[in-house]
PDB file of C-alpha atoms in Angstrom:
ATOM      1  CA  MET K  27     -52.807  81.976  43.476  1.00 69.00           C
ATOM      2  CA  SER K  28     -49.466  81.571  41.556  1.00 90.00           C
ATOM      3  CA  VAL K  29     -47.309  78.552  42.223  1.00 95.00           C
ATOM      4  CA  GLU K  30     -43.590  78.987  41.833  1.00 97.00           C
ATOM      5  CA  ILE K  31     -41.244  75.824  40.980  1.00 98.00           C
ATOM      6  CA  ARG K  32     -37.742  76.095  41.467  1.00 98.00           C
ATOM      7  CA  PRO K  33     -34.503  73.981  42.398  1.00 98.00           C
ATOM      8  CA  ALA K  34     -34.361  73.928  46.155  1.00 98.00           C
ATOM      9  CA  ALA K  35     -31.947  76.194  47.930  1.00 97.00           C
ATOM     10  CA  ASP K  36     -30.358  75.904  51.248  1.00 97.00           C
ATOM     11  CA  GLU K  37     -32.948  77.928  53.040  1.00 97.00           C
ATOM     12  CA  ASP K  38     -35.648  75.386  51.785  1.00 97.00           C
ATOM     13  CA  VAL K  39     -33.966  72.406  53.568  1.00 98.00           C
ATOM     14  CA  PRO K  40     -35.834  72.691  56.798  1.00 98.00           C
ATOM     15  CA  ALA K  41     -39.219  72.587  55.075  1.00 98.00           C
ATOM     16  CA  ILE K  42     -38.299  69.768  52.801  1.00 98.00           C
ATOM     17  CA  VAL K  43     -37.232  67.617  55.786  1.00 98.00           C
ATOM     18  CA  GLU K  44     -40.298  68.555  57.441  1.00 98.00           C
ATOM     19  CA  MET K  45     -42.360  67.350  54.392  1.00 98.00           C
ATOM     20  CA  VAL K  46     -40.218  64.232  54.172  1.00 98.00           C
ATOM     21  CA  TYR K  47     -41.508  63.411  57.606  1.00 98.00           C
ATOM     22  CA  GLU K  48     -45.000  64.493  56.798  1.00 98.00           C
ATOM     23  CA  LEU K  49     -44.979  62.019  53.953  1.00 97.00           C
ATOM     24  CA  ALA K  50     -43.568  59.196  56.194  1.00 97.00           C
ATOM     25  CA  GLU K  51     -46.239  59.733  58.628  1.00 97.00           C
ATOM     26  CA  PHE K  52     -48.945  59.588  55.944  1.00 94.00           C
ATOM     27  CA  GLU K  53     -47.301  56.527  54.486  1.00 94.00           C
ATOM     28  CA  LYS K  54     -47.584  54.807  58.016  1.00 94.00           C
ATOM     29  CA  ALA K  55     -43.743  54.348  58.268  1.00 95.00           C
ATOM     30  CA  VAL K  56     -42.533  57.548  60.253  1.00 96.00           C
ATOM     31  CA  GLU K  57     -40.330  55.150  62.521  1.00 97.00           C
ATOM     32  CA  GLU K  58     -38.293  54.415  59.337  1.00 96.00           C
ATOM     33  CA  CYS K  59     -37.602  57.960  58.425  1.00 97.00           C
ATOM     34  CA  HIS K  60     -34.292  59.197  59.856  1.00 98.00           C
ATOM     35  CA  LEU K  61     -33.320  62.132  57.488  1.00 98.00           C
ATOM     36  CA  THR K  62     -31.838  65.197  59.000  1.00 98.00           C
ATOM     37  CA  PRO K  63     -31.236  68.739  57.521  1.00 98.00           C
ATOM     38  CA  GLU K  64     -27.523  68.067  57.650  1.00 98.00           C
ATOM     39  CA  GLN K  65     -27.689  64.856  55.433  1.00 98.00           C
ATOM     40  CA  LEU K  66     -30.036  66.478  53.030  1.00 98.00           C
ATOM     41  CA  ARG K  67     -28.014  69.736  52.877  1.00 98.00           C
ATOM     42  CA  ALA K  68     -24.752  67.614  52.235  1.00 98.00           C
ATOM     43  CA  SER K  69     -26.561  65.482  49.427  1.00 98.00           C
ATOM     44  CA  LEU K  70     -28.246  68.030  47.637  1.00 98.00           C
ATOM     45  CA  PHE K  71     -25.405  70.574  47.652  1.00 98.00           C
ATOM     46  CA  ALA K  72     -22.527  68.381  47.132  1.00 97.00           C
ATOM     47  CA  PRO K  73     -20.044  69.170  44.458  1.00 97.00           C
ATOM     48  CA  SER K  74     -21.459  66.485  42.121  1.00 97.00           C
ATOM     49  CA  PRO K  75     -24.975  65.748  43.696  1.00 97.00           C
ATOM     50  CA  ALA K  76     -26.594  62.427  43.215  1.00 96.00           C
ATOM     51  CA  VAL K  77     -29.987  63.730  44.354  1.00 98.00           C
ATOM     52  CA  PHE K  78     -31.918  66.854  43.550  1.00 98.00           C
ATOM     53  CA  CYS K  79     -35.013  68.591  44.709  1.00 98.00           C
ATOM     54  CA  HIS K  80     -37.496  71.136  43.396  1.00 98.00           C
ATOM     55  CA  VAL K  81     -39.783  72.990  45.543  1.00 98.00           C
ATOM     56  CA  ALA K  82     -43.226  74.608  45.141  1.00 98.00           C
ATOM     57  CA  ARG K  83     -43.654  77.980  46.797  1.00 97.00           C
ATOM     58  CA  VAL K  84     -46.686  80.268  47.116  1.00 95.00           C
ATOM     59  CA  ASP K  85     -46.394  83.695  48.801  1.00 92.00           C
ATOM     60  CA  GLY K  86     -42.847  82.822  50.184  1.00 92.00           C
ATOM     61  CA  GLN K  87     -44.039  79.467  51.696  1.00 94.00           C
ATOM     62  CA  THR K  88     -42.779  76.091  50.524  1.00 96.00           C
ATOM     63  CA  ILE K  89     -46.005  74.129  50.174  1.00 97.00           C
ATOM     64  CA  GLY K  90     -44.550  71.040  48.206  1.00 98.00           C
ATOM     65  CA  MET K  91     -41.444  69.384  46.998  1.00 98.00           C
ATOM     66  CA  ALA K  92     -40.364  66.606  44.511  1.00 98.00           C
ATOM     67  CA  LEU K  93     -37.034  64.808  45.534  1.00 98.00           C
ATOM     68  CA  TRP K  94     -35.322  62.876  42.540  1.00 98.00           C
ATOM     69  CA  PHE K  95     -32.277  61.419  41.082  1.00 98.00           C
ATOM     70  CA  ARG K  96     -31.021  60.194  37.801  1.00 98.00           C
ATOM     71  CA  THR K  97     -31.573  56.566  36.694  1.00 97.00           C
ATOM     72  CA  PHE K  98     -29.818  54.775  33.738  1.00 96.00           C
ATOM     73  CA  SER K  99     -31.584  52.473  31.314  1.00 95.00           C
ATOM     74  CA  THR K 100     -29.139  49.798  29.835  1.00 96.00           C
ATOM     75  CA  TRP K 101     -31.748  48.819  27.378  1.00 93.00           C
ATOM     76  CA  GLU K 102     -32.221  52.586  26.113  1.00 93.00           C
ATOM     77  CA  GLY K 103     -28.646  53.617  26.860  1.00 96.00           C
ATOM     78  CA  VAL K 104     -29.647  56.959  28.514  1.00 96.00           C
ATOM     79  CA  HIS K 105     -30.511  58.414  31.766  1.00 97.00           C
ATOM     80  CA  GLY K 106     -34.037  59.026  33.073  1.00 96.00           C
ATOM     81  CA  VAL K 107     -35.312  60.599  36.145  1.00 97.00           C
ATOM     82  CA  TYR K 108     -36.667  58.571  39.351  1.00 96.00           C
ATOM     83  CA  LEU K 109     -39.178  60.538  41.471  1.00 97.00           C
ATOM     84  CA  GLU K 110     -38.387  59.407  44.983  1.00 97.00           C
ATOM     85  CA  ASP K 111     -40.892  61.602  46.927  1.00 97.00           C
ATOM     86  CA  LEU K 112     -43.489  63.930  45.752  1.00 97.00           C
ATOM     87  CA  TYR K 113     -45.433  65.803  48.478  1.00 97.00           C
ATOM     88  CA  VAL K 114     -47.599  68.756  48.626  1.00 97.00           C
ATOM     89  CA  ARG K 115     -48.945  69.858  52.078  1.00 97.00           C
ATOM     90  CA  PRO K 116     -52.590  69.021  52.497  1.00 96.00           C
ATOM     91  CA  ALA K 117     -53.714  72.595  52.811  1.00 95.00           C
ATOM     92  CA  ALA K 118     -52.102  73.227  49.342  1.00 95.00           C
ATOM     93  CA  ARG K 119     -53.559  70.283  47.524  1.00 94.00           C
ATOM     94  CA  GLY K 120     -55.746  71.285  44.560  1.00 91.00           C
ATOM     95  CA  THR K 121     -53.583  74.345  43.840  1.00 93.00           C
ATOM     96  CA  GLY K 122     -51.751  72.782  40.898  1.00 94.00           C
ATOM     97  CA  ALA K 123     -48.599  72.572  42.893  1.00 97.00           C
ATOM     98  CA  GLY K 124     -48.338  68.764  42.480  1.00 96.00           C
ATOM     99  CA  LYS K 125     -48.926  68.864  38.746  1.00 96.00           C
ATOM    100  CA  ALA K 126     -46.327  71.697  38.425  1.00 96.00           C
ATOM    101  CA  LEU K 127     -43.799  69.824  40.315  1.00 98.00           C
ATOM    102  CA  VAL K 128     -44.172  66.593  38.177  1.00 96.00           C
ATOM    103  CA  ALA K 129     -44.381  68.868  34.893  1.00 96.00           C
ATOM    104  CA  ALA K 130     -40.840  70.357  35.993  1.00 97.00           C
ATOM    105  CA  LEU K 131     -39.261  66.941  35.970  1.00 97.00           C
ATOM    106  CA  ALA K 132     -40.974  66.026  32.808  1.00 97.00           C
ATOM    107  CA  ARG K 133     -39.375  69.148  31.325  1.00 96.00           C
ATOM    108  CA  ILE K 134     -35.957  68.138  32.618  1.00 97.00           C
ATOM    109  CA  CYS K 135     -36.472  64.767  30.927  1.00 97.00           C
ATOM    110  CA  VAL K 136     -37.381  66.101  27.545  1.00 97.00           C
ATOM    111  CA  GLU K 137     -34.761  68.782  27.650  1.00 97.00           C
ATOM    112  CA  SER K 138     -32.027  66.278  28.608  1.00 97.00           C
ATOM    113  CA  GLY K 139     -33.248  63.627  26.133  1.00 96.00           C
ATOM    114  CA  TYR K 140     -34.349  61.312  28.908  1.00 96.00           C
ATOM    115  CA  PRO K 141     -37.114  59.028  27.906  1.00 95.00           C
ATOM    116  CA  ARG K 142     -38.277  57.934  31.363  1.00 94.00           C
ATOM    117  CA  LEU K 143     -39.823  59.656  34.550  1.00 96.00           C
ATOM    118  CA  GLU K 144     -40.626  56.870  36.915  1.00 95.00           C
ATOM    119  CA  TRP K 145     -41.854  56.527  40.464  1.00 93.00           C
ATOM    120  CA  ALA K 146     -43.377  54.062  42.741  1.00 91.00           C
ATOM    121  CA  VAL K 147     -46.609  54.442  44.845  1.00 90.00           C
ATOM    122  CA  LEU K 148     -48.180  52.439  47.594  1.00 86.00           C
ATOM    123  CA  ASP K 149     -51.212  50.585  46.330  1.00 87.00           C
ATOM    124  CA  TRP K 150     -53.704  52.138  48.737  1.00 84.00           C
ATOM    125  CA  ASN K 151     -52.528  55.697  47.949  1.00 83.00           C
ATOM    126  CA  PRO K 152     -55.357  57.848  46.595  1.00 86.00           C
ATOM    127  CA  ALA K 153     -52.665  59.744  44.670  1.00 87.00           C
ATOM    128  CA  ARG K 154     -52.696  57.019  42.044  1.00 89.00           C
ATOM    129  CA  ALA K 155     -55.627  58.807  40.444  1.00 87.00           C
ATOM    130  CA  PHE K 156     -53.816  61.839  40.291  1.00 84.00           C
ATOM    131  CA  TYR K 157     -51.016  60.210  38.643  1.00 87.00           C
ATOM    132  CA  GLU K 158     -53.105  58.440  36.069  1.00 90.00           C
ATOM    133  CA  ALA K 159     -55.015  61.738  35.352  1.00 89.00           C
ATOM    134  CA  LEU K 160     -51.523  62.931  34.172  1.00 89.00           C
ATOM    135  CA  GLY K 161     -51.124  60.170  31.837  1.00 91.00           C
ATOM    136  CA  ALA K 162     -48.978  57.825  34.048  1.00 91.00           C
ATOM    137  CA  ARG K 163     -49.722  54.112  33.955  1.00 90.00           C
ATOM    138  CA  HIS K 164     -49.144  51.429  36.634  1.00 87.00           C
ATOM    139  CA  LYS K 165     -46.554  48.955  35.367  1.00 88.00           C
ATOM    140  CA  SER K 166     -47.673  45.481  36.566  1.00 85.00           C
ATOM    141  CA  ASP K 167     -45.147  43.430  34.880  1.00 85.00           C
ATOM    142  CA  TRP K 168     -42.218  44.608  37.223  1.00 83.00           C
ATOM    143  CA  LEU K 169     -42.179  44.011  40.818  1.00 79.00           C
ATOM    144  CA  PRO K 170     -40.012  46.277  43.151  1.00 84.00           C
ATOM    145  CA  TYR K 171     -37.529  44.442  45.539  1.00 85.00           C
ATOM    146  CA  ARG K 172     -35.506  45.856  48.503  1.00 84.00           C
ATOM    147  CA  LEU K 173     -32.750  44.490  50.332  1.00 86.00           C
ATOM    148  CA  SER K 174     -32.209  46.223  53.734  1.00 88.00           C
ATOM    149  CA  GLY K 175     -31.396  45.847  57.358  1.00 88.00           C
ATOM    150  CA  ASP K 176     -30.119  42.348  58.535  1.00 94.00           C
ATOM    151  CA  ALA K 177     -30.629  40.930  55.013  1.00 92.00           C
ATOM    152  CA  LEU K 178     -28.381  43.498  53.548  1.00 92.00           C
ATOM    153  CA  SER K 179     -25.673  43.157  56.213  1.00 92.00           C
ATOM    154  CA  THR K 180     -25.731  39.449  55.910  1.00 92.00           C
ATOM    155  CA  LEU K 181     -25.215  39.492  52.046  1.00 91.00           C
ATOM    156  CA  ALA K 182     -22.566  42.065  52.505  1.00 93.00           C
ATOM    157  CA  ALA K 183     -20.583  39.856  54.735  1.00 92.00           C
ATOM    158  CA  THR K 184     -20.394  37.064  52.077  1.00 94.00           C
ATOM    159  CA  ALA K 185     -18.681  39.543  49.425  1.00 94.00           C
TER     160      ALA K 185
END
């Protein structure tokens, strides 16, 4: 089985959105997922996009995706890549698609002079073993924070 990795095209959008919802269901947060094909299409194919996506395909079927964006490190003075979502459909796991998607992003980093490829993963997610097998290490000294919903609106009102 040969896995093809390429940047997402317009025709991939429905499958990418489906996989985002599959991932949200796996992460027990499907009620928080509101992505539409129109939103994703507008974001991915904007004149100056801020988000990017690569897909994994086998025999004409989209079996996985990596949705990502550039970050910037003030300490290093250069961009990096943040992997927002990596997903391979359950029937395609073990095909090498996940590793190939992460490797494609690693190549973008290296070719662009970006020193970092980062992402977050739920502490209970068995994919942690996969990431560690790639050589990734869990950062325990930085804790993620999020401001959203009412707290975001309340703070915004003070500006």
